[in-house]
C-alpha cells in the first residue's frame, strides 16, 4: 500500500528553488518511511508547480489501486487556483500535513530567500481555503514532521485510509436474514455498498450445511488440535466440540471460496444444523473475520474493517452485545456478552471450552468459549441506519475486571463503565439510537473512528468525558436538521 506525497510550490521562484523543494521532500519522505507501518510506503511525486502537474499526480493517485490516499504539503506558496482540477479528480483520503522542513527558525541567518522557500504558514492556508471553498473533506495535521505526535497522526491516518480501502472491497455473507421483527440490526444494503463498498449478500443456510457434510475426520482432528493449543477443555464427551470444529472448517472453506471477510447468522435459520455456531464463530472472530449475530451485517462488516484498522496495534477488537447491568449507585457496571459469540481476544486468561444448553433456537447444547474479560481503556462503536443516512456512535468505555466470579453464567463476559458516567453515557447512547450490538476495541480510540467517519462521509456522535445530556441533545437536533436539509 502507498500514500502519495504531493508537495506544492509554483514556478515563479526558479529552478533552484524547485530543486531545493524536491530535495527537502525526499529527506522528509525517507525519514517518514522509517516510522510508517512496514506495509505502507510514502511515495514522493514530482513537485507541483503548475495546474498540469497537479492534475497529473491526482489522476495517478486516483488510478493507482495500490494508493490508499495522499499527503499534501505546501513547501512554498502555491496558488490554489492551480489545485482545482486536481482536487476535483481526487477522491481518495487526503491528509493535509501542515509542517516545515525546518523545526526552528534560523534567527541569526534568516533572510527573504529563506522565508520565501519555507512559507507553509502562507501556502497551506491558501490550499486550505480552496479545500474548504470546494467542500473537500480532508484531515489537517499540524506540527514539525519529526515530532512524535505528528508521526503518530500520520500513522493513524495511514491505518484509517487502509481500512477504508479494505472496506471498499469487503464482501459480507448473511446466512439467513435479519432476525425477525428486530429493527436496529437491519439496514440498507445498497446504501452500505455505495458508501462503504460492502457487498452484502444473502446465502441459504443449505450452502453451509452442504459444506459441513463434506468435512472429513482429519479436518476435524486438525481443528481440534488448533483448539487444544489455544483453549482449555476438560470435557469427556467431545462430540459437541467436534461438531463446532466441522462448522468452522466449513465456514473457512466458504469464506475462502467466496472471498468473504465478514458474515452473519441467525438462530432462526439453522435448518440442517445441530447447534448454533458458537466456538466456531468465536475462533474465526479471533482471526479478524467480522461477525454479526442475528443477521446484523453492519456490525459484522464494521468489525472486519476496524480489525483491519487495528492490525499491528496492541489491544483487542471485536463485536460485543450490551446485556445487563450492576446498578450500584456511582459504581455502575455493564456486563457485555452474547448468547455464545464473544471473541476470545477479550479473554483475560485462557478460555475454557464448555457445553451448555441454549434456551432459544431449539437446537442441541452448543460448545462455546467461556472466560472473563480484560481491563483497559477502549471504545464501543455502533452503526445504525437512520433511514436517510448511516450514523456511527462511538463511546469511550473503561473495561474492568469482573468484580466477582459468575460461576453459573455459561458464556464469556466483558465488563465496562461508559464515560463520562453511567447516567450521562447511557442516556447519550440511547438518545443517539445506538444499538445493543457494537464493535468494542481497546486498540483503537475515538480519533480513529473520527477519521473513518470523515473519510466515509458518515455522521458521527462521540460520547466521552466531555459529554453532557444537554450537549448531546443539541448535537442530535442539529444533525437531524442538517439531514433534512440534504
Ligand atoms: Mn445479539
Short mmCIF file of C-alpha atoms and ligand atoms in Angstrom, two decimals:
data_model
loop_
_atom_site.label_atom_id
_atom_site.label_comp_id
_atom_site.label_asym_id
_atom_site.label_seq_id
_atom_site.Cartn_x
_atom_site.Cartn_y
_atom_site.Cartn_z
CA UNK A 1 0.00 0.00 0.00
CA UNK A 2 1.20 3.50 -0.76
CA UNK A 3 0.44 7.10 0.14
CA UNK A 4 1.37 9.68 -2.47
CA UNK A 5 3.24 12.70 -1.12
CA UNK A 6 2.29 15.83 -3.09
CA UNK A 7 4.39 18.91 -2.43
CA UNK A 8 3.00 22.21 -3.58
CA UNK A 9 5.06 25.10 -4.92
CA UNK A 10 4.90 27.32 -8.01
CA UNK A 11 7.11 28.18 -10.99
CA UNK A 12 7.80 31.81 -10.06
CA UNK A 13 10.79 31.03 -7.86
CA UNK A 14 13.05 29.46 -10.48
CA UNK A 15 14.65 26.05 -10.95
CA UNK A 16 16.97 26.26 -7.97
CA UNK A 17 14.12 26.72 -5.52
CA UNK A 18 12.13 23.88 -7.05
CA UNK A 19 15.20 21.62 -6.81
CA UNK A 20 15.52 22.51 -3.13
CA UNK A 21 11.82 21.79 -2.57
CA UNK A 22 12.28 18.42 -4.28
CA UNK A 23 15.32 17.55 -2.18
CA UNK A 24 13.69 18.60 1.09
CA UNK A 25 10.71 16.45 0.19
CA UNK A 26 12.97 13.46 -0.43
CA UNK A 27 14.55 13.79 3.01
CA UNK A 28 11.13 14.05 4.62
CA UNK A 29 9.78 11.00 2.76
CA UNK A 30 12.85 8.93 3.69
CA UNK A 31 12.51 9.97 7.29
CA UNK A 32 8.76 9.27 7.46
CA UNK A 33 9.06 5.92 5.69
CA UNK A 34 11.23 4.72 8.57
CA UNK A 35 8.38 5.25 11.02
CA UNK A 36 5.31 4.29 8.99
CA UNK A 37 3.96 0.72 9.25
CA UNK A 38 6.11 -1.57 7.08
CA UNK A 39 3.37 -2.33 4.59
CA UNK A 40 2.62 1.36 3.89
CA UNK A 41 5.11 3.40 1.84
CA UNK A 42 5.11 7.14 1.21
CA UNK A 43 5.88 7.88 -2.44
CA UNK A 44 7.09 11.32 -3.48
CA UNK A 45 5.58 12.69 -6.68
CA UNK A 46 7.19 15.48 -8.77
CA UNK A 47 6.91 18.91 -7.14
CA UNK A 48 3.64 20.54 -8.13
CA UNK A 49 4.35 23.91 -9.71
CA UNK A 50 1.52 24.11 -12.25
CA UNK A 51 -2.08 23.08 -12.72
CA UNK A 52 -0.93 20.34 -15.13
CA UNK A 53 1.50 18.92 -12.55
CA UNK A 54 -1.34 18.80 -10.07
CA UNK A 55 -3.78 17.18 -12.46
CA UNK A 56 -1.16 14.57 -13.43
CA UNK A 57 -0.38 13.47 -9.86
CA UNK A 58 -4.00 13.47 -8.72
CA UNK A 59 -5.02 11.40 -11.76
CA UNK A 60 -2.26 8.90 -11.00
CA UNK A 61 -3.26 8.71 -7.34
CA UNK A 62 -6.86 8.11 -8.27
CA UNK A 63 -6.00 5.41 -10.81
CA UNK A 64 -3.37 3.58 -8.74
CA UNK A 65 -5.15 0.74 -6.92
CA UNK A 66 -2.25 0.42 -4.52
CA UNK A 67 -2.55 4.07 -3.45
CA UNK A 68 -4.77 4.42 -0.36
CA UNK A 69 -4.55 8.19 0.00
CA UNK A 70 -2.43 11.31 -0.45
CA UNK A 71 -0.42 13.53 1.87
CA UNK A 72 -0.31 17.15 0.72
CA UNK A 73 2.01 19.90 1.89
CA UNK A 74 2.81 23.38 0.57
CA UNK A 75 6.56 23.92 0.97
CA UNK A 76 6.31 27.41 -0.55
CA UNK A 77 3.34 29.47 -1.54
CA UNK A 78 1.30 27.59 -4.15
CA UNK A 79 -1.60 29.45 -5.79
CA UNK A 80 -4.72 27.44 -5.04
CA UNK A 81 -6.42 28.05 -8.37
CA UNK A 82 -3.98 25.57 -9.89
CA UNK A 83 -5.18 22.88 -7.45
CA UNK A 84 -8.82 22.99 -8.54
CA UNK A 85 -8.69 20.42 -11.37
CA UNK A 86 -6.60 18.03 -9.32
CA UNK A 87 -8.86 18.27 -6.29
CA UNK A 88 -11.88 17.65 -8.49
CA UNK A 89 -10.32 14.37 -9.67
CA UNK A 90 -9.02 13.18 -6.31
CA UNK A 91 -11.49 11.16 -4.29
CA UNK A 92 -9.09 9.32 -2.00
CA UNK A 93 -8.43 10.26 1.64
CA UNK A 94 -6.35 13.44 1.92
CA UNK A 95 -4.00 14.29 4.76
CA UNK A 96 -3.04 17.95 4.67
CA UNK A 97 0.27 17.95 6.53
CA UNK A 98 0.86 21.47 7.81
CA UNK A 99 4.56 21.34 8.55
CA UNK A 100 8.00 22.68 7.66
CA UNK A 101 11.33 21.21 6.66
CA UNK A 102 12.93 23.26 9.43
CA UNK A 103 11.93 22.87 13.04
CA UNK A 104 13.33 26.07 14.48
CA UNK A 105 13.76 29.46 12.87
CA UNK A 106 17.41 30.22 11.99
CA UNK A 107 17.24 33.53 13.82
CA UNK A 108 20.82 34.55 13.02
CA UNK A 109 20.65 33.88 9.30
CA UNK A 110 17.02 34.16 8.28
CA UNK A 111 16.57 36.30 5.19
CA UNK A 112 13.91 36.80 2.49
CA UNK A 113 15.10 33.80 0.49
CA UNK A 114 14.59 31.52 3.48
CA UNK A 115 11.16 32.99 4.16
CA UNK A 116 10.05 32.52 0.56
CA UNK A 117 11.29 28.93 0.49
CA UNK A 118 9.71 27.92 3.79
CA UNK A 119 6.29 29.51 3.88
CA UNK A 120 3.80 26.74 4.55
CA UNK A 121 2.19 29.11 7.08
CA UNK A 122 1.15 31.05 4.00
CA UNK A 123 0.85 28.34 1.34
CA UNK A 124 -1.06 25.85 3.48
CA UNK A 125 -3.65 28.49 4.32
CA UNK A 126 -4.14 29.17 0.62
CA UNK A 127 -4.52 25.46 -0.07
CA UNK A 128 -6.80 25.06 2.94
CA UNK A 129 -9.08 27.82 1.71
CA UNK A 130 -9.55 26.09 -1.63
CA UNK A 131 -10.37 22.76 0.06
CA UNK A 132 -12.88 24.48 2.32
CA UNK A 133 -14.35 26.50 -0.55
CA UNK A 134 -14.75 23.32 -2.62
CA UNK A 135 -16.09 21.30 0.31
CA UNK A 136 -13.16 18.87 0.08
CA UNK A 137 -13.03 16.53 3.04
CA UNK A 138 -9.52 16.17 4.45
CA UNK A 139 -7.60 15.72 7.67
CA UNK A 140 -5.34 18.60 8.72
CA UNK A 141 -2.33 17.67 10.85
CA UNK A 142 -0.07 20.45 12.14
CA UNK A 143 3.43 20.36 13.57
CA UNK A 144 7.06 19.57 12.81
CA UNK A 145 7.12 16.40 10.73
CA UNK A 146 9.54 14.61 13.08
CA UNK A 147 7.52 15.45 16.16
CA UNK A 148 6.26 12.15 17.69
CA UNK A 149 2.67 13.44 17.82
CA UNK A 150 2.78 14.30 14.12
CA UNK A 151 4.32 10.93 13.23
CA UNK A 152 1.56 9.24 15.24
CA UNK A 153 -1.02 11.35 13.36
CA UNK A 154 0.39 10.23 10.01
CA UNK A 155 0.39 6.57 11.11
CA UNK A 156 -3.18 6.90 12.31
CA UNK A 157 -4.25 8.47 9.03
CA UNK A 158 -2.49 5.71 7.08
CA UNK A 159 -4.26 2.98 9.10
CA UNK A 160 -7.66 4.63 8.65
CA UNK A 161 -7.06 5.11 4.91
CA UNK A 162 -6.03 1.47 4.60
CA UNK A 163 -9.19 0.41 6.45
CA UNK A 164 -11.29 2.49 4.04
CA UNK A 165 -9.56 0.83 1.08
CA UNK A 166 -10.17 -2.59 2.67
CA UNK A 167 -13.80 -1.64 3.30
CA UNK A 168 -14.27 -0.84 -0.37
CA UNK A 169 -13.54 -4.45 -1.31
CA UNK A 170 -15.25 -6.17 1.62
CA UNK A 171 -17.70 -8.95 0.85
CA UNK A 172 -20.20 -9.91 3.54
CA UNK A 173 -22.26 -13.10 3.70
CA UNK A 174 -25.60 -13.28 5.53
CA UNK A 175 -26.58 -16.85 6.40
CA UNK A 176 -30.28 -16.34 6.73
CA UNK A 177 -31.66 -12.86 7.03
CA UNK A 178 -32.11 -10.32 9.78
CA UNK A 179 -33.72 -11.66 12.98
CA UNK A 180 -37.48 -11.38 12.63
CA UNK A 181 -39.02 -8.13 13.90
CA UNK A 182 -35.68 -6.64 15.02
CA UNK A 183 -35.05 -3.10 13.77
CA UNK A 184 -31.63 -1.85 14.73
CA UNK A 185 -29.65 -4.74 13.24
CA UNK A 186 -31.19 -4.16 9.83
CA UNK A 187 -30.00 -1.69 7.23
CA UNK A 188 -29.96 -0.54 3.64
CA UNK A 189 -27.55 -2.91 1.94
CA UNK A 190 -27.46 -0.94 -1.30
CA UNK A 191 -26.53 2.23 0.55
CA UNK A 192 -23.91 0.25 2.50
CA UNK A 193 -22.25 -0.67 -0.77
CA UNK A 194 -22.46 2.87 -2.16
CA UNK A 195 -20.99 4.44 0.96
CA UNK A 196 -18.60 1.79 2.31
CA UNK A 197 -18.14 -0.60 -0.58
CA UNK A 198 -19.63 -3.51 1.38
CA UNK A 199 -21.01 -6.13 -0.96
CA UNK A 200 -23.58 -7.80 1.32
CA UNK A 201 -25.32 -10.93 0.08
CA UNK A 202 -27.76 -13.47 1.44
CA UNK A 203 -26.90 -17.17 1.35
CA UNK A 204 -29.18 -20.03 2.26
CA UNK A 205 -28.00 -22.00 5.29
CA UNK A 206 -28.01 -25.01 2.95
CA UNK A 207 -24.96 -23.54 1.21
CA UNK A 208 -23.17 -24.01 4.52
CA UNK A 209 -24.67 -27.34 5.62
CA UNK A 210 -23.63 -28.87 2.27
CA UNK A 211 -20.05 -27.94 3.09
CA UNK A 212 -20.37 -29.17 6.69
CA UNK A 213 -21.47 -32.56 5.39
CA UNK A 214 -18.28 -32.79 3.33
CA UNK A 215 -15.89 -32.06 6.22
CA UNK A 216 -13.67 -35.07 6.87
CA UNK A 217 -12.49 -36.61 10.14
CA UNK A 218 -8.91 -35.48 9.54
CA UNK A 219 -10.01 -31.88 9.05
CA UNK A 220 -11.94 -32.05 12.31
CA UNK A 221 -8.93 -33.61 14.07
CA UNK A 222 -6.73 -30.81 12.81
CA UNK A 223 -9.20 -28.15 14.00
CA UNK A 224 -9.45 -29.90 17.39
CA UNK A 225 -5.64 -29.71 17.66
CA UNK A 226 -5.87 -25.96 16.97
CA UNK A 227 -8.45 -25.62 19.76
CA UNK A 228 -6.28 -27.69 22.14
CA UNK A 229 -3.40 -25.29 21.55
CA UNK A 230 -5.48 -22.24 22.34
CA UNK A 231 -8.10 -23.25 24.85
CA UNK A 232 -8.62 -25.34 27.97
CA UNK A 233 -11.03 -28.23 27.70
CA UNK A 234 -11.87 -30.81 30.33
CA UNK A 235 -14.90 -32.35 28.61
CA UNK A 236 -15.19 -36.13 28.47
CA UNK A 237 -17.67 -36.05 25.57
CA UNK A 238 -16.01 -34.13 22.74
CA UNK A 239 -18.76 -34.76 20.19
CA UNK A 240 -20.35 -31.28 20.56
CA UNK A 241 -16.90 -29.67 20.17
CA UNK A 242 -16.16 -31.74 17.07
CA UNK A 243 -19.49 -30.52 15.68
CA UNK A 244 -18.31 -26.91 16.07
CA UNK A 245 -14.95 -27.84 14.56
CA UNK A 246 -16.77 -29.10 11.46
CA UNK A 247 -18.71 -25.82 11.31
CA UNK A 248 -15.51 -23.81 11.43
CA UNK A 249 -13.80 -25.90 8.74
CA UNK A 250 -16.85 -25.47 6.51
CA UNK A 251 -17.09 -21.74 7.25
CA UNK A 252 -13.40 -21.24 6.47
CA UNK A 253 -13.86 -23.05 3.16
CA UNK A 254 -16.92 -20.97 2.34
CA UNK A 255 -15.25 -17.67 3.27
CA UNK A 256 -12.18 -18.55 1.20
CA UNK A 257 -14.18 -19.69 -1.80
CA UNK A 258 -16.48 -16.67 -1.83
CA UNK A 259 -13.76 -14.21 -0.73
CA UNK A 260 -15.87 -13.21 2.28
CA UNK A 261 -14.43 -11.02 5.08
CA UNK A 262 -17.44 -10.86 7.40
CA UNK A 263 -20.61 -12.89 7.93
CA UNK A 264 -23.80 -13.13 9.92
CA UNK A 265 -26.00 -15.97 11.05
CA UNK A 266 -29.25 -16.22 12.97
CA UNK A 267 -30.61 -18.75 15.42
CA UNK A 268 -33.91 -18.56 13.49
CA UNK A 269 -32.38 -20.18 10.42
CA UNK A 270 -30.27 -23.21 11.35
CA UNK A 271 -32.02 -25.78 9.20
CA UNK A 272 -29.85 -28.90 9.00
CA UNK A 273 -27.50 -27.82 11.80
CA UNK A 274 -27.41 -29.49 15.22
CA UNK A 275 -26.08 -26.46 17.12
CA UNK A 276 -25.96 -22.71 16.83
CA UNK A 277 -22.37 -21.93 15.75
CA UNK A 278 -20.57 -20.80 18.93
CA UNK A 279 -16.99 -21.90 19.35
CA UNK A 280 -16.63 -21.95 15.55
CA UNK A 281 -17.60 -18.29 15.26
CA UNK A 282 -15.55 -17.29 18.31
CA UNK A 283 -12.40 -18.85 16.89
CA UNK A 284 -12.99 -17.24 13.47
CA UNK A 285 -13.54 -13.81 15.00
CA UNK A 286 -10.16 -14.09 16.74
CA UNK A 287 -8.62 -14.24 13.24
CA UNK A 288 -10.15 -10.89 12.27
CA UNK A 289 -13.17 -12.30 10.44
CA UNK A 290 -16.06 -9.91 11.04
CA UNK A 291 -19.19 -11.36 12.63
CA UNK A 292 -22.63 -10.02 13.38
CA UNK A 293 -25.26 -12.19 15.06
CA UNK A 294 -28.97 -12.18 14.24
CA UNK A 295 -28.29 -11.00 10.71
CA UNK A 296 -26.53 -7.84 11.85
CA UNK A 297 -24.43 -7.29 8.73
CA UNK A 298 -23.47 -3.73 9.71
CA UNK A 299 -21.77 -4.87 12.90
CA UNK A 300 -20.09 -7.79 11.12
CA UNK A 301 -18.69 -5.57 8.37
CA UNK A 302 -17.69 -2.82 10.80
CA UNK A 303 -15.85 -5.38 12.91
CA UNK A 304 -13.82 -6.59 9.92
CA UNK A 305 -12.97 -3.01 8.96
CA UNK A 306 -11.97 -1.96 12.48
CA UNK A 307 -9.90 -5.13 12.93
CA UNK A 308 -8.03 -4.13 9.78
CA UNK A 309 -7.54 -0.62 11.12
CA UNK A 310 -6.21 -2.01 14.40
CA UNK A 311 -3.80 -4.53 12.92
CA UNK A 312 -0.32 -4.26 14.35
CA UNK A 313 -1.52 -2.35 17.39
CA UNK A 314 -1.77 -3.89 20.85
CA UNK A 315 -5.30 -4.50 22.10
CA UNK A 316 -8.50 -6.34 21.26
CA UNK A 317 -11.18 -5.53 18.66
CA UNK A 318 -14.44 -7.47 18.14
CA UNK A 319 -18.21 -7.48 18.34
CA UNK A 320 -19.98 -7.39 21.74
CA UNK A 321 -23.55 -7.03 22.92
CA UNK A 322 -24.85 -4.89 25.75
CA UNK A 323 -26.58 -7.33 28.08
CA UNK A 324 -27.20 -6.40 31.72
CA UNK A 325 -26.05 -4.05 34.49
CA UNK A 326 -24.82 -3.81 38.03
CA UNK A 327 -26.62 -0.60 39.03
CA UNK A 328 -24.89 0.06 42.34
CA UNK A 329 -25.10 3.85 42.55
CA UNK A 330 -21.90 5.57 41.45
CA UNK A 331 -20.22 2.26 40.57
CA UNK A 332 -22.49 1.14 37.76
CA UNK A 333 -21.06 -1.59 35.56
CA UNK A 334 -22.23 -3.04 32.29
CA UNK A 335 -21.98 -6.74 31.60
CA UNK A 336 -21.48 -7.37 27.90
CA UNK A 337 -21.67 -10.83 26.39
CA UNK A 338 -23.78 -12.72 23.89
CA UNK A 339 -25.66 -15.99 23.70
CA UNK A 340 -22.37 -17.61 22.64
CA UNK A 341 -20.33 -15.50 20.30
CA UNK A 342 -17.90 -13.44 22.35
CA UNK A 343 -14.48 -13.13 20.74
CA UNK A 344 -11.62 -14.65 22.76
CA UNK A 345 -9.39 -11.64 22.01
CA UNK A 346 -11.12 -10.17 25.08
CA UNK A 347 -10.08 -13.03 27.36
CA UNK A 348 -8.05 -12.12 30.43
CA UNK A 349 -6.94 -15.75 30.83
CA UNK A 350 -7.08 -18.93 28.78
CA UNK A 351 -10.68 -19.51 27.63
CA UNK A 352 -12.41 -22.78 28.51
CA UNK A 353 -14.46 -24.81 26.06
CA UNK A 354 -17.79 -25.69 27.68
CA UNK A 355 -21.07 -27.19 26.51
CA UNK A 356 -24.38 -25.94 27.88
CA UNK A 357 -27.99 -25.94 26.69
CA UNK A 358 -29.21 -22.82 24.88
CA UNK A 359 -32.63 -21.50 25.82
CA UNK A 360 -33.61 -20.39 22.31
CA UNK A 361 -33.23 -21.85 18.86
CA UNK A 362 -34.39 -25.37 19.73
CA UNK A 363 -31.05 -26.99 18.92
CA UNK A 364 -28.58 -29.22 20.78
CA UNK A 365 -26.40 -27.71 23.52
CA UNK A 366 -23.61 -25.84 21.70
CA UNK A 367 -19.92 -25.73 22.56
CA UNK A 368 -18.66 -22.27 23.35
CA UNK A 369 -15.72 -20.47 24.96
CA UNK A 370 -16.21 -19.15 28.48
CA UNK A 371 -13.89 -16.53 30.01
CA UNK A 372 -13.68 -13.30 31.96
CA UNK A 373 -12.79 -10.14 30.04
CA UNK A 374 -9.74 -7.91 30.09
CA UNK A 375 -9.45 -4.46 31.69
CA UNK A 376 -8.33 -1.26 29.96
CA UNK A 377 -9.46 1.85 28.10
CA UNK A 378 -11.49 1.30 24.95
CA UNK A 379 -14.31 2.39 22.71
CA UNK A 380 -17.67 0.91 21.74
CA UNK A 381 -18.76 1.71 18.17
CA UNK A 382 -22.25 1.17 16.85
CA UNK A 383 -23.56 1.78 13.35
CA UNK A 384 -27.25 2.46 12.82
CA UNK A 385 -29.34 3.19 9.76
CA UNK A 386 -31.33 6.40 10.30
CA UNK A 387 -33.41 5.85 7.18
CA UNK A 388 -31.79 8.61 5.16
CA UNK A 389 -28.20 8.12 6.36
CA UNK A 390 -25.96 5.95 8.49
CA UNK A 391 -24.78 7.11 11.90
CA UNK A 392 -21.77 5.97 13.89
CA UNK A 393 -21.98 6.24 17.65
CA UNK A 394 -18.61 5.97 19.39
CA UNK A 395 -18.44 5.88 23.19
CA UNK A 396 -15.37 5.89 25.37
CA UNK A 397 -15.51 3.00 27.81
CA UNK A 398 -13.30 1.66 30.58
CA UNK A 399 -13.17 -2.12 30.59
CA UNK A 400 -12.88 -3.55 34.09
CA UNK A 401 -12.15 -6.95 35.56
CA UNK A 402 -15.41 -8.55 36.74
CA UNK A 403 -15.56 -7.78 40.49
CA UNK A 404 -16.79 -11.26 41.37
CA UNK A 405 -16.88 -14.70 39.74
CA UNK A 406 -20.07 -15.66 37.89
CA UNK A 407 -19.86 -19.47 38.11
CA UNK A 408 -23.41 -20.08 36.86
CA UNK A 409 -23.11 -17.91 33.72
CA UNK A 410 -22.27 -20.19 30.77
CA UNK A 411 -20.90 -17.52 28.41
CA UNK A 412 -17.90 -15.23 28.18
CA UNK A 413 -18.39 -11.84 29.78
CA UNK A 414 -16.73 -8.47 29.46
CA UNK A 415 -17.49 -5.60 31.83
CA UNK A 416 -17.11 -1.86 31.43
CA UNK A 417 -18.05 1.60 32.54
CA UNK A 418 -19.15 4.15 29.98
CA UNK A 419 -17.85 7.73 30.12
CA UNK A 420 -18.46 10.32 31.45
CA UNK A 421 -20.70 8.47 33.93
CA UNK A 422 -23.37 5.81 33.69
CA UNK A 423 -26.36 8.17 33.63
CA UNK A 424 -24.97 10.54 31.02
CA UNK A 425 -23.20 7.99 28.85
CA UNK A 426 -26.05 5.50 28.52
CA UNK A 427 -28.62 8.27 28.02
CA UNK A 428 -26.48 9.79 25.28
CA UNK A 429 -26.09 6.37 23.61
CA UNK A 430 -29.85 5.79 23.74
CA UNK A 431 -30.71 9.31 22.54
CA UNK A 432 -28.37 8.77 19.60
CA UNK A 433 -30.11 5.50 18.73
CA UNK A 434 -27.04 3.35 19.44
CA UNK A 435 -27.68 -0.38 19.05
CA UNK A 436 -27.25 -3.23 21.52
CA UNK A 437 -24.55 -4.55 19.21
CA UNK A 438 -21.23 -2.73 18.98
CA UNK A 439 -17.68 -3.26 17.91
CA UNK A 440 -15.55 -2.83 21.02
CA UNK A 441 -11.85 -2.05 20.76
CA UNK A 442 -9.02 -1.45 23.18
CA UNK A 443 -6.67 -0.96 20.21
CA UNK A 444 -8.49 1.98 18.62
CA UNK A 445 -9.72 5.24 20.08
CA UNK A 446 -12.22 7.97 19.27
CA UNK A 447 -9.73 9.69 16.93
CA UNK A 448 -9.54 6.59 14.72
CA UNK A 449 -13.32 6.48 14.43
CA UNK A 450 -13.43 10.22 13.73
CA UNK A 451 -11.08 9.65 10.78
CA UNK A 452 -13.07 6.68 9.48
CA UNK A 453 -16.33 8.63 9.74
CA UNK A 454 -14.78 11.59 7.95
CA UNK A 455 -13.25 9.52 5.15
CA UNK A 456 -16.56 7.73 4.53
CA UNK A 457 -18.79 10.78 5.00
CA UNK A 458 -20.62 9.17 7.90
CA UNK A 459 -22.41 11.10 10.61
CA UNK A 460 -20.60 10.64 13.93
CA UNK A 461 -21.76 11.04 17.51
CA UNK A 462 -18.98 10.72 20.08
CA UNK A 463 -19.63 10.10 23.76
CA UNK A 464 -16.68 10.87 26.02
CA UNK A 465 -15.57 12.62 29.21
CA UNK A 466 -16.97 15.93 27.91
CA UNK A 467 -20.46 14.67 27.04
CA UNK A 468 -23.49 16.26 28.69
CA UNK A 469 -27.14 15.43 28.15
CA UNK A 470 -27.89 18.97 27.00
CA UNK A 471 -24.96 18.96 24.62
CA UNK A 472 -25.82 15.63 23.03
CA UNK A 473 -29.49 16.59 22.60
CA UNK A 474 -28.47 19.79 20.88
CA UNK A 475 -25.99 17.97 18.64
CA UNK A 476 -28.58 15.37 17.64
CA UNK A 477 -31.15 18.05 16.88
CA UNK A 478 -28.63 19.84 14.65
CA UNK A 479 -27.70 16.62 12.88
CA UNK A 480 -31.36 15.91 12.15
CA UNK A 481 -31.78 19.45 10.86
CA UNK A 482 -28.74 19.08 8.58
CA UNK A 483 -30.02 15.76 7.26
CA UNK A 484 -33.43 17.23 6.49
CA UNK A 485 -31.77 20.00 4.51
CA UNK A 486 -29.99 17.29 2.50
MN1 LIG B 1 -27.47 -10.04 19.74
#
